[in-house]
Coordinates of C-alpha atoms in Angstrom, one line a residue:
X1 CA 0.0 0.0 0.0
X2 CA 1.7 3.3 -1.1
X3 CA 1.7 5.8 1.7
X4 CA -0.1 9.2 1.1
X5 CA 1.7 11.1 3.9
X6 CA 2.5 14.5 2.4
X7 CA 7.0 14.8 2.7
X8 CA 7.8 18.5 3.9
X9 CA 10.0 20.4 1.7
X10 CA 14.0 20.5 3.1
X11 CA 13.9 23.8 2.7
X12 CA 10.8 24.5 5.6
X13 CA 12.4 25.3 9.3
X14 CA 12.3 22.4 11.9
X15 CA 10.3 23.0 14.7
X16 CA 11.3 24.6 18.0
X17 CA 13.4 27.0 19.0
X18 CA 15.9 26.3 16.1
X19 CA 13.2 26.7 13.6
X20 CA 12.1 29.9 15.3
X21 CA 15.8 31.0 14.5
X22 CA 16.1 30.0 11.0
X23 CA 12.9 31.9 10.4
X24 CA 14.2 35.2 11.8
X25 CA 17.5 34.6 9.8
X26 CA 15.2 33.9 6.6
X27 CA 13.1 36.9 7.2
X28 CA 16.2 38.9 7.9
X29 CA 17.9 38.3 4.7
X30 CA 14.9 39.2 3.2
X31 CA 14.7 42.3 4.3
X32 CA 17.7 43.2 2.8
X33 CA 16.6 43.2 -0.6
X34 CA 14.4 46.7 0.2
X35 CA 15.9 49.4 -1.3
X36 CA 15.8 51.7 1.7
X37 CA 18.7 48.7 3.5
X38 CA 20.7 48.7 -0.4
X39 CA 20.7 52.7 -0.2
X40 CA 22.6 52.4 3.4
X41 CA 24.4 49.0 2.7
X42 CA 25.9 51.5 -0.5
X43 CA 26.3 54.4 2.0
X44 CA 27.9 53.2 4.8
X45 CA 30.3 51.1 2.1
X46 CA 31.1 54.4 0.2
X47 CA 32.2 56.3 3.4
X48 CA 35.0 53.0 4.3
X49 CA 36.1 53.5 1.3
X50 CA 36.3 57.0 1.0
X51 CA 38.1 57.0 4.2
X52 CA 40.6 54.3 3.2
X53 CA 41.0 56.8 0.2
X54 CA 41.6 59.6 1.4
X55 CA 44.5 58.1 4.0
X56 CA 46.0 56.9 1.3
X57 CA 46.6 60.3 -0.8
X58 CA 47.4 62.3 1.6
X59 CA 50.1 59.3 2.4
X60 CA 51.0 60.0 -1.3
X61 CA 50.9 63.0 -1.3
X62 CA 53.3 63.1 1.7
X63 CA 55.5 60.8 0.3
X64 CA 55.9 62.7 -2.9
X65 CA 56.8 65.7 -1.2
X66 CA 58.9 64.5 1.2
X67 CA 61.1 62.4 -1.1
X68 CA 62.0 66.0 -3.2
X69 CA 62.7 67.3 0.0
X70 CA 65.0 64.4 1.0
X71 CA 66.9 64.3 -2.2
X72 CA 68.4 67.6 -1.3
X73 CA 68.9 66.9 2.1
X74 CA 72.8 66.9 2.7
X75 CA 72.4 65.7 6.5
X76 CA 70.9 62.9 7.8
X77 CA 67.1 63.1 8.6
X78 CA 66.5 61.3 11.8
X79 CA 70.0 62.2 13.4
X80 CA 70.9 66.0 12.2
X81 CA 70.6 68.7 14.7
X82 CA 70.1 71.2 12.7
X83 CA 67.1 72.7 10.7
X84 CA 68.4 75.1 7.5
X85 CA 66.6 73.8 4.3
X86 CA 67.7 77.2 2.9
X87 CA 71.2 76.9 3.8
X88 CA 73.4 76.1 0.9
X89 CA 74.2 73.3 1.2
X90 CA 70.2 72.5 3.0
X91 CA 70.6 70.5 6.1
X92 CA 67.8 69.2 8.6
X93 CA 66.7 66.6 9.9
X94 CA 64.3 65.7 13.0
X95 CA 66.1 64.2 15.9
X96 CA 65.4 67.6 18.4
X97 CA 61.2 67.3 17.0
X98 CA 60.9 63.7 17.5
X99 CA 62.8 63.9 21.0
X100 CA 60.4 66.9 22.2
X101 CA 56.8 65.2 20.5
X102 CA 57.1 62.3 22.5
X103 CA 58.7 63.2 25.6
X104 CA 56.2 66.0 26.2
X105 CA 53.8 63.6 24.9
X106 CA 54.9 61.0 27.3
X107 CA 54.4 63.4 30.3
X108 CA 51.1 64.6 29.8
X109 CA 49.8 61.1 29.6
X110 CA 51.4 60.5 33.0
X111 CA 49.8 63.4 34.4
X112 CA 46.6 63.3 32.7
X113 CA 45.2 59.2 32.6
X114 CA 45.5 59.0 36.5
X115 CA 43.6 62.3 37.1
X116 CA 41.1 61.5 34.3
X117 CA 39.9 58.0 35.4
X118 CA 39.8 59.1 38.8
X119 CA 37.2 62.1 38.4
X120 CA 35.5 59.6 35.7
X121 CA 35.4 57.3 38.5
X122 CA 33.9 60.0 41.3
X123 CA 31.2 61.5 38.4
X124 CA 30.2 57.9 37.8
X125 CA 30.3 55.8 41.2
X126 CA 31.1 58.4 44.3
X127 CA 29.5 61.8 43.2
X128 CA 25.6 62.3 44.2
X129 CA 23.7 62.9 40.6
X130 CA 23.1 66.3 42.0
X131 CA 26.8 66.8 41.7
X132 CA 27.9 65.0 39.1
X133 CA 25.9 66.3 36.4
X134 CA 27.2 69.7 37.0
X135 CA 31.1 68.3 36.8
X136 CA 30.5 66.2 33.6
X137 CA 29.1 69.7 32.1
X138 CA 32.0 71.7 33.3
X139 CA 34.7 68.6 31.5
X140 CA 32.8 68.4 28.5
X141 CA 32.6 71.9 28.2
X142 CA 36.7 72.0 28.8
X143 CA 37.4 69.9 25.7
X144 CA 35.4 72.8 23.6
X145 CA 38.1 75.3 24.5
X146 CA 40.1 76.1 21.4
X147 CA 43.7 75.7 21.6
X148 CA 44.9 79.3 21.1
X149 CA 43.1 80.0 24.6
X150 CA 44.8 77.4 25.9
X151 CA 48.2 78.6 24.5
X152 CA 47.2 82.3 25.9
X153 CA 46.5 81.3 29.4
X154 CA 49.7 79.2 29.6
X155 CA 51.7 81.7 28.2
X156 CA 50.5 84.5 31.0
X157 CA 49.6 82.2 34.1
X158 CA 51.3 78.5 34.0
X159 CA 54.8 79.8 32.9
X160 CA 55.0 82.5 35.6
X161 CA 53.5 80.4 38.0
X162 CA 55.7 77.4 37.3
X163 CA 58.9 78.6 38.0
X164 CA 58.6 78.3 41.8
X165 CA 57.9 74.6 41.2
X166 CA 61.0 74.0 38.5
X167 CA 63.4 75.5 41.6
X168 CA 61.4 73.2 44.2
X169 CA 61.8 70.2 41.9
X170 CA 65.7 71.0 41.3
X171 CA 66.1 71.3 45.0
X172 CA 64.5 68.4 46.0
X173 CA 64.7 65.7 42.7
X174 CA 68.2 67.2 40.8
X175 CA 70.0 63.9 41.3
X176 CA 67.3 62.3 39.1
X177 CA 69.2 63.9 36.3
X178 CA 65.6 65.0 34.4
X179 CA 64.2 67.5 37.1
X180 CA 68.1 69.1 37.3
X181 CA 67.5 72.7 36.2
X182 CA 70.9 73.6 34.7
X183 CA 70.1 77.0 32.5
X184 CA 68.8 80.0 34.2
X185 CA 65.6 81.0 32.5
X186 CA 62.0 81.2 32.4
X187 CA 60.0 77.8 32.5
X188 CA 59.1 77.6 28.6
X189 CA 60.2 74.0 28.5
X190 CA 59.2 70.6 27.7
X191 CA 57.9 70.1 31.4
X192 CA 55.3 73.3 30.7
X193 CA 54.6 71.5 27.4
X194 CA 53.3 68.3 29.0
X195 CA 51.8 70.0 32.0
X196 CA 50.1 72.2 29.1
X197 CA 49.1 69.2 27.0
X198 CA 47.9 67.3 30.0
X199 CA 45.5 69.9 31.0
X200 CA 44.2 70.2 27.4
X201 CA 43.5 66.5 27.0
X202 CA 42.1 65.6 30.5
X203 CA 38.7 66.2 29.4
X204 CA 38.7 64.3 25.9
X205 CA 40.0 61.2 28.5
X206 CA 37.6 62.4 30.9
X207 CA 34.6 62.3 28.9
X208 CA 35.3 59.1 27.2
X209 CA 36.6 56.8 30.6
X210 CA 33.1 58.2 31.8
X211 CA 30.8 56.9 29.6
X212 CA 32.6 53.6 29.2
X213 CA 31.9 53.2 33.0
X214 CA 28.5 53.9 33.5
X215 CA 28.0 51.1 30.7
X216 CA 29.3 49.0 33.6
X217 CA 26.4 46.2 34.0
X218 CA 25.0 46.9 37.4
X219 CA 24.6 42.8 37.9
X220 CA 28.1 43.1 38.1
X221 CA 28.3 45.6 40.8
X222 CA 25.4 44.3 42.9
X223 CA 27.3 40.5 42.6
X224 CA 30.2 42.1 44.3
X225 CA 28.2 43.8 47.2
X226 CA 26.5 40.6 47.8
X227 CA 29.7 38.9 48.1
X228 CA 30.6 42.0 51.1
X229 CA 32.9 43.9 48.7
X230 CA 33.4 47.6 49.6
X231 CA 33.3 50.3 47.2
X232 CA 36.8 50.5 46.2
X233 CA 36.7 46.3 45.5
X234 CA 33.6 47.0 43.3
X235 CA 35.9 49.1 41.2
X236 CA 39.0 47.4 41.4
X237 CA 36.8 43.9 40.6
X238 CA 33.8 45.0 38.2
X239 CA 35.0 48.5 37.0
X240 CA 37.8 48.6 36.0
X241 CA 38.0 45.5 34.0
X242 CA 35.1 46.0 31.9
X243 CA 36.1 49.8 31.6
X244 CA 39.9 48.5 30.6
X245 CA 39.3 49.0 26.5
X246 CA 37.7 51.9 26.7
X247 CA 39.9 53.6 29.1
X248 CA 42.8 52.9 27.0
X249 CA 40.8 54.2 23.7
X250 CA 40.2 56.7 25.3
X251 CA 44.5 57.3 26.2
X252 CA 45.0 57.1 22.5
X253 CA 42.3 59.7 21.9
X254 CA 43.9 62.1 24.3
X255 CA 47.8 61.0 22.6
X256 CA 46.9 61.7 19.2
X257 CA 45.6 65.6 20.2
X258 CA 48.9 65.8 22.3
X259 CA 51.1 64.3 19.5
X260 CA 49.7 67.0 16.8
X261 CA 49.0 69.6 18.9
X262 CA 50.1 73.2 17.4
X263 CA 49.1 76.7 19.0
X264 CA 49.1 76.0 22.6
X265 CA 52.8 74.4 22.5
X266 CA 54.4 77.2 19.8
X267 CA 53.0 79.8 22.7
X268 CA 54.3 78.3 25.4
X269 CA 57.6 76.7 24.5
X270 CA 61.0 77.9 23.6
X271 CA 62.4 76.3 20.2
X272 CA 65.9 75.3 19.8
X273 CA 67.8 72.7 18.2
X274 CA 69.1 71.3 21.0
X275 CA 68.3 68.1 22.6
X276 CA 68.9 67.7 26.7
X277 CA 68.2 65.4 29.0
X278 CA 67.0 68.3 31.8
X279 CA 63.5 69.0 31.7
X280 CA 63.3 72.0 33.0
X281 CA 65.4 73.9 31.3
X282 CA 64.4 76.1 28.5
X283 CA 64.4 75.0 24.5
X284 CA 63.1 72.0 22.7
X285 CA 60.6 71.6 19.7
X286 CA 58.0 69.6 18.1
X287 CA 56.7 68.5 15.0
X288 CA 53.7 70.6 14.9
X289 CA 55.4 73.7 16.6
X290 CA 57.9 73.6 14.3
X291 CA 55.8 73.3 11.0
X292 CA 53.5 76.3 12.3
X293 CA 56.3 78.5 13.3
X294 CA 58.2 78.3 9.8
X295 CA 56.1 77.1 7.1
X296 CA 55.2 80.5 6.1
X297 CA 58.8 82.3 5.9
X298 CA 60.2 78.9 4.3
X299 CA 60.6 78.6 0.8
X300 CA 60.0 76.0 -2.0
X301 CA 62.2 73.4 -0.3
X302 CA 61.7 74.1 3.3
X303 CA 57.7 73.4 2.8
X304 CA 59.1 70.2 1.4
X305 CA 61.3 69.5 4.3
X306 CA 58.5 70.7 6.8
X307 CA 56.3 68.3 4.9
X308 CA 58.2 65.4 5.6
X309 CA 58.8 66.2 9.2
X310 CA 54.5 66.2 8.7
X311 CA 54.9 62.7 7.2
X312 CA 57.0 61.1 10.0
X313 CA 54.3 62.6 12.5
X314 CA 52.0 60.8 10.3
X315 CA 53.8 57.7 10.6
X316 CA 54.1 57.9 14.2
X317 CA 50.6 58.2 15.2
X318 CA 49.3 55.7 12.7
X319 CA 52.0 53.5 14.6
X320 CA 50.6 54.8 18.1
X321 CA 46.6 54.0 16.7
X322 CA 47.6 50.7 15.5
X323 CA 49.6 49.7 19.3
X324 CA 46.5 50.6 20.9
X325 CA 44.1 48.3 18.8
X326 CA 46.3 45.5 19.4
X327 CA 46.0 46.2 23.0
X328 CA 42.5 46.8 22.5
X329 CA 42.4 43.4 21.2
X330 CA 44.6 41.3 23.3
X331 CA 41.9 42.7 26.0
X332 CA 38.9 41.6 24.6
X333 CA 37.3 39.6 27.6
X334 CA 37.2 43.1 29.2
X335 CA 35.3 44.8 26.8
X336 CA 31.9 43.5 28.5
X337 CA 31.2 41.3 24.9
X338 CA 30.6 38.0 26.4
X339 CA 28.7 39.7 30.1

């Protein structure tokens, strides 16, 4: 007798949960044939790419101009003292720029982290709402201050002010070799630079460290009181962990401004050509200073040369981007993913 069950086509979903899934996939993939989710899908595709283009010519167009530059060059680019592209023969090179970026760089991210994530950490888990909102207003507002005022204001209040600390800090820390004050002079160094720099990015780290901590599941915190866990261990356990990524995105946030910054440090600082190991004493450069403070008096090759000091800048914060998305990614079972 020949069965007259009906067969099911393969194609249907089982039943259950799983087919419940498959169904929602199916309909999902459907969806995407509307035109309104092909317009975005070609948006949001356009923009990578444009992006990805647009790094890429101005990495050309860099490159170009840097290489001219370079073939002219009768010193040595990453070692020469020196900065005359109109000399004849033209001789510069970077060594003093590179030195100053990333030691002034280097302090104001050790002065300006710590303090961030702590008053990220009082707005979001010690500071009564009533308070809090008011200091969160008064950061983000901070980070909307434009650089020249920043620049002004160190100029006429944090250099004055600072030289009492420089002769505190030779008195007391000289035989650390850095905090040594050996040239009499007023404190437009690479100290002021970093204290400067710090001050401008603490609220971009602020802001950031902020948000990533109130995203903190509050199952997390509430497991830890149960378990008797006083405030500090809540952070130290549930916090900070989950908050670890996006603190450190936020650090390379705050770097880059510091790294490219222009106004603020060619108000503040004192060029020279002259690379020292004493901190507080006067002189120093930077990338950025430097290309602000002669591109307009230099001629056809000195824009070239300035360019290429622009392109190694380039190079060094795509480096510093790309350290901190390995980090990023070596951390990932911090990022809150897989709460």
């Amino acid at each position: 007798m020949v069965s007259t069950t009906p067969i099911e086509p393969m194609d249907s979903p089982p039943p259950g949960p799983a087919g419940a899934v498959t169904g929602a996939l199916a309909a999902r993939s459907a969806g995407t044939g509307r035109a309104g989710d092909k317009v975005f899908l070609a948006l949001s595709r356009g923009s990578g790419i444009f992006l990805l283009v647009l790094m890429a010519s101005i990495a050309v167009f860099l490159t170009y101009r840097a290489t001219i530059a370079l073939a002219e060059n009768e010193g040595n680019f990453l070692t020469t003292f020196d900065w005359n592209p109109a000399g004849n023969p033209p001789v510069f090179g970077i060594a003093v720029l590179l030195f100053g970026t990333v030691v002034s760089s280097v302090i104001a991210m050790a002065i300006a982290v710590p303090v961030a994530v702590g008053i990220a950490l009082f707005i979001s888990h010690y500071a009564p709402r009533k308070l809090a909102g008011p200091i969160a207003y008064v950061v983000d507002l901070l980070a909307a201050v434009p650089s020249i005022i920043y620049g002004i204001w160190g100029a006429l209040f944090l250099v004055p002010y600072l030289e009492g600390l420089n002769l505190w800090l030779d008195h007391f820390f000289s035989w650390t070799y850095i905090f040594e004050k050996t040239q009499v002079g007023v404190a437009r160094s690479l100290f002021t630079v970093g204290i400067l720099l710090a001050i401008m990015i603490l609220p971009i780290v602020t802001s950031v460290s902020r948000e990533v901590f109130l995203q903190v599941p509050k199952a997390h915190e509430e497991a830890a009181l149960a378990l008797g866990a006083t405030r500090w261990e809540v952070i130290r356990m549930s916090v900070l962990p989950f908050g670890r990524s996006g603190v450190i995105s936020a650090s390379m946030l705050g770097l880059g401004r510091a790294l490219g910054e222009t106004m603020a440090v060619a108000t503040v600082l004192s060029p020279s050509f002259l690379i020292s190991g004493h901190l507080l004493n006067p002189g120093g450069g930077t990338f950025a200073q430097n290309i602000a403070a002669k591109f307009d008096e230099a001629n056809e090759l000195g824009r070239d040369a300035l360019i290429a000091s622009g392109l190694v800048l380039f190079v060094l914060t795509l480096l510093v981007n790309g350290g901190a998305r390995m980090i990023i990614a070596r951390r990932k079972e911090y990022s809150g993913a897989n709460a």
